[in-house]
Amino acid sequence: MPDDILVDIEDLQFNYDGRPVLQGINMKIPRGKVVAIMGGSGCGKTTLLRCIGGQLRPTGGRVRLEKHQVCEMSEAELYRLRRKMGMLFQFGALFTDMSVFDNVAFPLREHTDMSEEMIRDLVMMKLEAVGLRGARKLMPGELSGGMARRVALARAVALDPMLVMYDEPFTGLDPIALGVIGQLIRKLNDALGATSIMVTHDIHESLLIVDYIYFLNGGRVVAEGTPDEIRASKDPFVHQFVYAEVEGPVHFDYPAPSIRQELLAGVTRV
Amino acid sequence: MFSPASLIRKLGHATVERIWRLGFAARFFVAILRLSGTSFRRLPLTLREIYFSGVLSLLIILVSGLFVGLVLGLQGFETLQRYGSTEALGVLVALSLTRELGPVVAALLFASRAGSSVTAEIGLMKATEQLKAMDMMAVNPIARVVAPRFWGGVVAMPLLAAMFSAMGVLGGWLIGVVFIGVDDGAFWSQMQAGVDWRYDVWNGVIKSFVFGIAVSLIAVFEGYDSVPTAEGVSRAITRTVVTSALTILALDFVLTSFMFRGAS
Amino acid sequence: MNRTVLDLWVGFFVALGIAALLFLALKVGNLSSAHMSETYVLQAKFDNIGGLKVRGPVKSAGVVVGRIAEIKFDPVSYEAVVTLNVDGRYQFPKDTFASIYTAGLLGEQYVGLDVGGDEKMLKAGDTIAKTQSAVVLEKMISQFLFSKAADGQDKK
């Protein structure tokens, strides 16, 4: 296997309560790249991320990270591996009982024996990188959604991870904050020499910053390619997604009998 | 709606669910003990929780203790007067408090003041993915969040119960000696003759220690096991208070029957 | 919350808790007087112990010198066997008299040791030979009434 592949996913399957969520995913994520995994809500994107982080054990298949088989590792080994990973949660998941500074310092204090001065310098650098050095004394409750996301980003990269995962980094942000986060993800990835996996359904922002895109639907990879290939794609699914069309292979209705049938059926006792 | 079959099915489901949770709680308790190293190695973490569970419960414990003592003094005097033995007021107040009221009432207050807030805190951390984030940062949330809160409660509870009892005795003294005029010397000497250090006071301390373990475990477990939504957390808080109260009273009966059986 | 301020509060809290425990132990309980590190065992047999209880006091000249450890019924002699834990600092002569007294009219009952004049001392495990049973109130009253009645008849 070539060494420039950091994360190698082979035939990954996951069932939740007997319902298949992932059905044989294959992905190769090269070092140093920003890769987006896209798809509608509930298509298993977040599940996929959590399998890579080892928080969920897949039903079948393998995830290789560097030389480690993530799915076969013990809890202690996983914890050692996760020190080299960073993750940004959907709404930041900042620790609400700590200040911004303490949030970013948290991984440093937990995993290193650095002196307080060194921690202070490092935290300042990380906060400067996301443009929030001045907000270090604020509590998470006093931050806007975009600012909280940037603090969480600073915290995710505090230990200079080799792999950073983003779970819906753009959800609930205004267009300006969204652009800021997108640029930061790209900038930080290149500055740290890290690899980034981004789960999102914001196609337009993603097309601007990522190197490669996977499309997921129904627990399978249905399309993949570089941003240019995606824009030029004739694939109906990709086309529907990129141009946000209502009609297409993806239905937004929950599966049900036709409305005509249900209305005519009348009221039945449940 | 109320067909017997569905009722039985519901009952069976609820029973299985309870047993399931009980097993999970037991496993959770073992996990807390196993992962308690952090709580002792990094004392500031546990001290913080003693502050939140103990120091912030001080006021309610001291004030309640005083009032319970005052009431015991009044009621005790009223009854003892009929038998002309008001100097036994000290024994009555002190024995009621050290054996039963101190540990039990302090534990009930502790469950509703500190236990509920621990459940709310852990439940909200779960609902906002803070626990998952911690886990992803290679920090075990049971070691970092749950165990210090558990030990903080275990340390705080016996101290609070002792303060409650002491405050109650002072309350009884205030009513009996200062306001009603029972002889001061008789009050204390009868108390000292009638209250045994090992038998009465120490058994009370053991009780409060056991209650502290029970309430702290229930509080952290309900928080950790809560459904991660606003409604789920509020339900978990209710369950903490109700389960704690029932557990305290049931444990009190068991401990009392062990400790005070046979003698006197 | 500054960490040092928090430490101060926790320290204050723990100190207050320990103070309360000491108060309960020394002022409410009787840790200081009940502290008997070394004790030895004596036994005494009574016809009737009245309302004597385990852990009741053993007094000599009004001073607590021990505790009642055990009360048993002897199925052979039909007597009550009372085991006493006596403070090791005190020795009592062989002919010591053990009686059951009542503190006040309705108070608790205790074992009183009235010292005799023997040169030899009681050793651990010995049985006190001379005992006097509890005074049963009803018996005492009826005795008193009978004797009064007898006095009245004499005077006539």
PDB file of C-alpha atoms in Angstrom, chain A residues 3 24-25 28 41 45 57 68 70 77 109 134 156 160 187 211 246 268:
ATOM      1  CA  ASP A   3       2.433   5.558   2.012  1.00  0.00           C
ATOM      2  CA  GLY A  24     -19.629  -1.084   1.941  1.00  0.00           C
ATOM      3  CA  ILE A  25     -17.767   2.214   1.798  1.00  0.00           C
ATOM      4  CA  LYS A  28      -8.633   6.498   0.118  1.00  0.00           C
ATOM      5  CA  SER A  41     -28.988  14.504   6.010  1.00  0.00           C
ATOM      6  CA  LYS A  45     -21.733  10.778   7.104  1.00  0.00           C
ATOM      7  CA  ARG A  57     -17.098  -0.176  15.922  1.00  0.00           C
ATOM      8  CA  HIS A  68      -3.008   1.105  12.546  1.00  0.00           C
ATOM      9  CA  VAL A  70      -8.581   1.313  13.924  1.00  0.00           C
ATOM     10  CA  GLU A  77      -4.464   2.088  22.001  1.00  0.00           C
ATOM     11  CA  ARG A 109      -2.922  20.336  29.903  1.00  0.00           C
ATOM     12  CA  GLY A 134      -8.893  39.024  22.211  1.00  0.00           C
ATOM     13  CA  ALA A 156      -9.058  20.711  17.653  1.00  0.00           C
ATOM     14  CA  ASP A 160      -0.920  19.774  15.922  1.00  0.00           C
ATOM     15  CA  LYS A 187      -5.230  27.510   5.818  1.00  0.00           C
ATOM     16  CA  ASP A 211      -9.154  18.753  -3.043  1.00  0.00           C
ATOM     17  CA  VAL A 246     -35.987  19.316  -5.738  1.00  0.00           C
ATOM     18  CA  THR A 268     -58.691   3.918  10.988  1.00  0.00           C
TER      19      THR A 268
END
